[in-house]
Coordinates of C-alpha atoms in Angstrom, one line a residue:
M1 CA 0.0 0.1 -0.2
A2 CA 3.0 2.4 0.7
D3 CA 4.4 1.8 -2.3
E4 CA 1.3 2.2 -4.2
D5 CA 1.0 5.6 -2.5
E6 CA 4.7 6.6 -3.4
D7 CA 3.8 5.6 -7.1
R8 CA 0.8 7.9 -7.2
K9 CA 2.8 10.9 -5.6
E10 CA 5.5 10.5 -8.1
K11 CA 3.3 10.4 -11.1
R12 CA 1.3 13.5 -9.6
K13 CA 4.9 15.1 -9.4
Q14 CA 5.7 14.3 -12.8
S15 CA 2.2 15.5 -14.1
K16 CA 2.2 18.9 -12.3
S17 CA 5.6 19.3 -13.8
L18 CA 4.8 19.0 -17.4
A19 CA 1.6 20.8 -16.8
Q20 CA 3.6 24.0 -15.2
E21 CA 6.1 23.7 -18.2
G22 CA 3.2 23.6 -20.6
E23 CA 1.5 27.0 -18.6
V24 CA 5.1 28.5 -19.3
R25 CA 4.9 27.6 -23.3
C26 CA 1.4 29.2 -23.2
K27 CA 2.5 32.3 -21.7
N28 CA 5.3 32.6 -24.6
G29 CA 2.5 31.7 -27.3
Q30 CA 3.6 28.3 -28.0
Y31 CA 0.4 27.0 -27.8
T32 CA 1.1 23.8 -29.7
D33 CA 4.0 22.7 -27.5
A34 CA 1.9 23.7 -24.8
I35 CA -0.9 21.2 -25.6
R36 CA 1.4 18.6 -26.2
L37 CA 3.0 19.0 -22.6
F38 CA -0.6 19.2 -21.1
T39 CA -1.7 16.1 -23.0
E40 CA 1.4 14.3 -21.5
A41 CA 0.3 15.2 -18.0
I42 CA -2.9 14.1 -18.5
E43 CA -1.8 10.6 -19.8
I44 CA -0.1 10.1 -16.6
D45 CA -2.9 11.6 -14.2
G46 CA -6.5 11.6 -16.1
A47 CA -8.1 13.2 -13.3
Y48 CA -5.9 16.3 -13.5
A49 CA -8.6 18.9 -13.9
W50 CA -6.2 21.9 -13.7
A51 CA -4.3 20.4 -17.0
Y52 CA -7.7 19.9 -18.8
A53 CA -8.6 23.4 -18.5
H54 CA -5.2 24.7 -19.2
R55 CA -5.1 22.6 -22.3
G56 CA -8.6 24.0 -22.9
A57 CA -7.2 27.6 -22.5
A58 CA -4.2 26.6 -25.3
R59 CA -6.6 25.3 -27.8
A60 CA -9.1 28.4 -27.3
A61 CA -5.7 30.6 -28.3
L62 CA -5.9 28.8 -31.8
D63 CA -9.7 28.3 -32.0
D64 CA -9.5 24.7 -32.0
W65 CA -12.9 24.9 -30.9
E66 CA -14.5 21.4 -30.2
P67 CA -11.4 20.1 -28.4
C68 CA -11.3 23.2 -26.5
C69 CA -14.8 22.9 -25.3
A70 CA -14.5 19.2 -24.6
D71 CA -11.6 20.0 -22.3
F72 CA -13.3 22.5 -20.3
K73 CA -16.2 20.5 -20.0
Q74 CA -14.0 17.5 -18.4
A75 CA -12.3 20.3 -16.2
V76 CA -15.8 21.1 -14.6
E77 CA -16.9 17.6 -14.5
L78 CA -13.8 16.8 -12.4
R79 CA -14.2 19.8 -10.4
P80 CA -17.6 21.1 -10.6
D81 CA -16.5 24.2 -8.6
Y82 CA -13.6 25.3 -11.0
G83 CA -14.4 28.7 -11.3
W84 CA -11.4 29.7 -13.6
A85 CA -12.3 26.6 -15.8
Y86 CA -15.9 28.5 -16.2
A87 CA -14.3 31.7 -16.7
R88 CA -12.1 30.9 -19.4
W89 CA -14.3 28.8 -21.2
G90 CA -16.9 31.6 -21.4
E91 CA -14.1 34.0 -22.7
A92 CA -13.5 31.1 -25.4
H93 CA -17.0 31.5 -26.6
R94 CA -16.5 35.0 -26.8
M95 CA -13.1 34.7 -28.7
H96 CA -14.8 32.1 -30.9
A97 CA -17.5 34.2 -32.1
S98 CA -15.0 36.8 -32.9
H99 CA -12.9 34.2 -35.1
R100 CA -16.4 33.4 -37.0
L101 CA -17.3 36.9 -37.9
G102 CA -15.3 36.8 -40.9
R103 CA -17.7 34.1 -42.3
T104 CA -21.1 35.4 -40.9
D105 CA -23.1 36.2 -44.2
T106 CA -26.5 35.5 -43.7
P107 CA -29.1 36.0 -40.9
P108 CA -28.7 32.3 -39.8
D109 CA -25.1 32.8 -39.3
W110 CA -25.9 36.4 -37.4
R111 CA -28.2 34.4 -35.1
E112 CA -25.5 31.6 -34.3
Q113 CA -23.4 34.4 -33.2
H114 CA -26.1 35.3 -30.7
A115 CA -26.2 31.7 -29.7
I116 CA -22.5 31.2 -29.2
I117 CA -22.2 34.6 -27.4
D118 CA -25.3 33.9 -24.7
R119 CA -24.1 30.6 -24.0
G120 CA -20.3 32.4 -23.1
I121 CA -22.3 34.7 -21.0
E122 CA -23.9 31.6 -19.1
L123 CA -20.6 30.1 -18.3
L124 CA -19.1 33.5 -17.1
E125 CA -22.2 33.9 -14.8
R126 CA -21.5 30.6 -13.3
A127 CA -17.8 31.6 -13.1
A128 CA -18.6 34.8 -11.3
E129 CA -21.1 32.7 -8.7
L130 CA -18.1 30.4 -7.9
S131 CA -15.5 33.4 -8.0
P132 CA -17.2 36.6 -6.7
G133 CA -13.8 38.3 -6.0
S134 CA -12.2 37.8 -9.5
A135 CA -12.1 41.0 -11.5
W136 CA -10.8 39.0 -14.4
T137 CA -14.1 37.4 -14.7
F138 CA -16.5 40.3 -14.5
A139 CA -14.3 42.1 -16.8
H140 CA -14.7 39.5 -19.4
R141 CA -18.3 38.9 -18.6
G142 CA -18.4 42.9 -19.5
A143 CA -16.6 42.2 -22.4
A144 CA -19.1 39.4 -23.8
Y145 CA -22.1 41.6 -23.0
T146 CA -20.5 44.5 -25.1
Y147 CA -20.2 41.7 -28.0
K148 CA -23.5 40.9 -27.4
Y149 CA -24.7 44.4 -27.6
W150 CA -22.4 45.2 -30.9
L151 CA -24.6 42.3 -32.3
E152 CA -27.9 44.1 -31.3
V153 CA -26.4 47.3 -32.8
M154 CA -25.1 46.4 -36.1
P155 CA -28.0 45.3 -37.8
R156 CA -29.6 49.1 -37.0
L157 CA -26.8 50.9 -38.0
M158 CA -26.3 48.8 -41.4
P159 CA -29.7 48.0 -42.5
A160 CA -28.3 47.4 -45.9
L161 CA -26.4 44.6 -44.8
E162 CA -29.5 42.5 -44.1
L163 CA -28.2 41.4 -40.7
D164 CA -30.3 39.7 -37.7
N165 CA -30.2 41.4 -34.1
G166 CA -31.6 38.0 -32.7
P167 CA -34.7 37.5 -30.9
A168 CA -35.8 40.5 -29.1
P169 CA -35.5 40.5 -25.2
A170 CA -38.8 39.9 -22.8
P171 CA -40.2 43.4 -21.7
E172 CA -39.3 42.4 -18.2
T173 CA -35.7 42.1 -19.2
R174 CA -35.1 45.5 -20.7
S175 CA -33.3 48.0 -18.8
S176 CA -34.4 51.5 -18.2
R177 CA -30.9 52.8 -19.3
G178 CA -31.6 50.9 -22.9
S179 CA -30.3 47.7 -24.2
D180 CA -30.4 44.8 -21.0
A181 CA -26.9 43.8 -22.9
A182 CA -25.4 47.5 -22.6
A183 CA -26.4 48.0 -19.1
R184 CA -24.9 44.6 -18.1
A185 CA -21.8 45.3 -19.7
L186 CA -21.3 48.6 -18.0
L187 CA -22.2 46.9 -14.5
D188 CA -19.9 43.9 -15.1
L189 CA -16.8 46.5 -16.3
D190 CA -17.5 48.9 -13.2
K191 CA -17.6 45.8 -10.7
A192 CA -14.2 44.6 -12.1
R193 CA -12.7 48.2 -11.7
E194 CA -13.8 48.2 -8.4
L195 CA -12.2 45.0 -7.4
N196 CA -8.9 46.4 -9.1
P197 CA -8.8 49.9 -9.7
R198 CA -5.7 49.6 -12.0
Y199 CA -7.1 47.4 -14.6
A200 CA -6.1 49.2 -18.0
W201 CA -8.1 46.5 -19.9
V202 CA -11.6 47.6 -18.4
S203 CA -11.2 51.2 -18.9
A204 CA -10.2 50.3 -22.9
F205 CA -13.4 48.0 -23.0
K206 CA -15.7 50.6 -21.2
A207 CA -14.7 52.9 -24.0
C208 CA -15.8 50.6 -26.2
I209 CA -19.3 49.9 -24.8
L210 CA -19.8 53.9 -24.6
A211 CA -18.8 54.3 -27.9
L212 CA -21.4 51.9 -29.1
I213 CA -24.2 53.4 -26.9
A214 CA -23.2 56.7 -28.0
R215 CA -23.4 55.7 -31.9
E216 CA -27.3 55.1 -31.1
Q217 CA -28.0 58.8 -29.8
P218 CA -29.2 61.7 -31.9
D219 CA -26.0 63.5 -30.7
M220 CA -23.2 61.0 -30.6
T221 CA -20.6 63.9 -29.5
P222 CA -21.3 63.7 -25.8
G223 CA -21.0 59.9 -25.5
L224 CA -18.0 59.7 -27.9
L225 CA -16.1 62.1 -25.5
A226 CA -16.8 60.0 -22.5
A227 CA -15.5 57.0 -24.4
R228 CA -12.4 59.1 -25.2
D229 CA -12.0 59.7 -21.3
C230 CA -12.1 56.4 -20.6
M231 CA -9.8 55.5 -23.5
L232 CA -7.2 57.9 -21.9
D233 CA -7.6 56.4 -18.8
A234 CA -6.7 53.1 -20.0
L235 CA -3.5 54.6 -21.8
A236 CA -2.6 56.3 -18.5
L237 CA -3.1 53.1 -16.7
D238 CA -1.3 51.0 -19.1
V239 CA 2.0 51.7 -17.4
D240 CA 3.9 48.9 -18.7
K241 CA 2.7 49.5 -22.1
R242 CA 1.6 46.1 -22.7
L243 CA -2.0 46.7 -24.0
P244 CA -2.5 46.9 -27.9
I245 CA -4.7 49.7 -27.4
H246 CA -2.9 52.8 -29.1
A247 CA -4.7 51.8 -32.6
A248 CA -8.2 51.4 -31.0
A249 CA -7.5 54.7 -29.0
A250 CA -6.5 56.2 -32.3
K251 CA -9.8 55.2 -33.8
L252 CA -12.0 56.2 -31.1
L253 CA -10.0 59.5 -30.7
S254 CA -10.8 60.3 -34.5
C255 CA -14.1 59.4 -34.1
A256 CA -14.9 61.6 -31.2
G257 CA -13.2 64.3 -33.3
T258 CA -10.2 65.0 -31.2
F259 CA -7.9 64.6 -34.1
S260 CA -4.8 66.1 -32.4
E261 CA -5.2 63.2 -29.7
S262 CA -5.8 60.5 -32.3
I263 CA -2.8 61.6 -34.3
A264 CA -0.7 61.2 -31.1
S265 CA -2.1 57.8 -29.8
A266 CA -1.6 56.3 -33.9
L267 CA 1.9 57.7 -33.8
R268 CA 2.7 55.8 -30.6
A269 CA 0.8 52.6 -32.2
V270 CA 3.2 52.9 -35.3
E271 CA 6.3 53.4 -33.3
K272 CA 5.2 49.7 -31.6
N273 CA 4.3 48.2 -34.8
P274 CA 5.6 49.9 -38.0
A275 CA 3.0 47.3 -39.8
D276 CA -0.1 48.9 -38.3
V277 CA -2.0 50.4 -41.4
F278 CA -5.0 51.2 -39.2
S279 CA -3.0 53.5 -37.1
R280 CA -1.3 55.0 -40.4
Y281 CA -5.0 55.5 -41.8
F282 CA -6.0 57.5 -38.8
I283 CA -2.8 59.7 -38.8
A284 CA -3.8 60.4 -42.4
V285 CA -7.4 61.1 -41.7
G286 CA -6.8 63.4 -38.4
L287 CA -4.4 65.7 -40.5
K288 CA -6.9 66.0 -43.2
H289 CA -9.5 67.4 -40.8
L290 CA -6.5 69.7 -39.1
N291 CA -6.0 70.9 -42.6
D292 CA -2.1 70.1 -41.9
P293 CA -0.1 71.2 -45.0
L294 CA 1.4 67.9 -45.2
A295 CA -1.5 65.9 -45.1
P296 CA -1.6 65.5 -48.9
V297 CA 1.7 64.0 -48.9
V298 CA 0.9 61.4 -45.9
I299 CA -2.2 60.3 -47.5
E300 CA -0.4 59.4 -50.9
H301 CA 1.9 57.7 -48.6
T302 CA -0.5 55.9 -46.7
R303 CA -2.3 55.0 -50.0
K304 CA 0.7 53.1 -51.2
V305 CA 1.5 51.3 -47.8
L306 CA -2.4 50.1 -47.9
E307 CA -2.1 49.0 -51.6
S308 CA 1.3 47.3 -50.8
T309 CA -0.4 45.6 -47.7
R310 CA -3.5 44.5 -50.2
S311 CA -0.8 43.0 -52.5
E312 CA 0.7 41.0 -49.4
L313 CA -3.0 39.8 -48.4
D314 CA -4.0 38.8 -51.7
T315 CA -0.6 36.8 -52.1
M316 CA -1.1 35.2 -48.9
L317 CA -4.6 34.2 -49.4
R318 CA -3.3 33.0 -52.6
G319 CA -0.7 30.8 -50.8
L320 CA -3.4 29.4 -48.4
D321 CA -5.2 28.0 -51.5
V322 CA -2.0 26.5 -52.6
L323 CA -1.5 24.6 -49.5
Q324 CA -4.9 23.6 -49.4
G325 CA -4.8 22.3 -53.1
R326 CA -7.1 24.9 -54.5
E327 CA -4.9 27.3 -56.3
G328 CA -5.4 25.0 -60.0
G329 CA -1.9 25.1 -61.0
R330 CA -1.5 28.6 -62.0
S331 CA 2.0 29.8 -62.1
I332 CA 3.6 32.5 -60.3
A333 CA 4.6 34.4 -63.5
S334 CA 0.7 35.0 -63.8
M335 CA 0.6 37.1 -60.7
R336 CA 3.7 39.4 -61.6
N337 CA 1.4 42.3 -62.2
N338 CA 0.0 42.6 -58.8
L339 CA 2.7 42.2 -56.7
S340 CA 4.4 44.3 -54.4
V341 CA 8.1 44.3 -53.4
E342 CA 7.3 43.0 -50.0
A343 CA 4.7 40.1 -51.9
I344 CA 7.5 39.2 -54.3
A345 CA 9.9 38.7 -51.6
L346 CA 7.3 36.5 -49.8
V347 CA 6.5 34.2 -53.0
A348 CA 10.7 34.0 -53.3
F349 CA 11.3 32.9 -49.9
D350 CA 8.1 31.2 -48.4
P351 CA 8.5 27.3 -49.1
T352 CA 4.4 27.3 -49.6
W353 CA 5.5 28.5 -53.2
S354 CA 8.4 26.0 -54.1
D355 CA 7.0 23.7 -56.4
L356 CA 5.4 26.9 -58.7
R357 CA 8.6 29.0 -58.5
T358 CA 10.0 27.3 -61.6
K359 CA 6.6 26.7 -63.4
P360 CA 6.5 28.4 -67.0
L361 CA 3.3 30.3 -68.2
S362 CA 0.7 28.1 -69.8
P363 CA -0.4 28.8 -73.4
R364 CA -3.7 30.4 -71.8
E365 CA -1.7 32.2 -69.5
R366 CA 0.5 33.6 -72.1
R367 CA -2.3 34.7 -74.2
E368 CA -4.0 36.9 -71.0
P369 CA -3.1 40.8 -70.8

């Protein structure tokens, strides 16, 4: 019996060591390595809820959806009071909805977005019950409600898209402050800030919901200025400069009509990430609205950057076609008129294109202008 106890302790020690190393890999963005290590830990100890939950989080980061949900489900079955697992599972739903947004083309797709985010909110509500002192849980439930409100608002703002804002809420669930989702988002974000007054991410997300609410008002200016103040608060709280919010701030500040502040935030975003074309765009917008004499030069430069980026994106999309066997055997030479310098370099070095680099033009391609 003593030997069996020692054997169990040794296996648990090995499993815990592997899982902890997996968490280190997760924090470094090495998700596939992390998943492998969590899997090895689970193979040693099949009742290790922590490893299941953290493997679920790693899979969520890659939007490996069904295995991610299976891991979280197993974690909470092993530990029904596991608030962390419920919270991350709920957040995984919000991120999954976001990943799927580009494929949301029809009303049924849009309704599926509602279903995904509603399930995420249910999981985050359970997490909040289990961990009432978790600022992270309230912050991310606020983010989920923000996304839900965005789904409600977009069909009203863009009727030409023929979207679907989902089933109407029952009258008793509607808030006197407007949409129940918007009110719940603000309550949760304020609760998170109460629990952690230095939570910069919360201020940034509150700016998003305030901007959405403002967009539905006859006079957007007061709401957008309130959103601007929240975003500036987030920038001030982000003392380590780790939040990627300068680009979002530039967009919001531009919408609020505070172009000097928008340009300043966009410049900081470009300094951190020179490939940030969104921030470059808002620099051009701001300079034009301020009648800056350099605006025409910056606009023309920004146009060239965006056209080059479009070429790179088109090339990468074709690269994905090659990887999936959907390219149809067309030669690289047929692409030459549409490639930027950066796209040419991508084709020249990326092994995706190795089989096509020396393929000559077909007779049909030679005839094409």
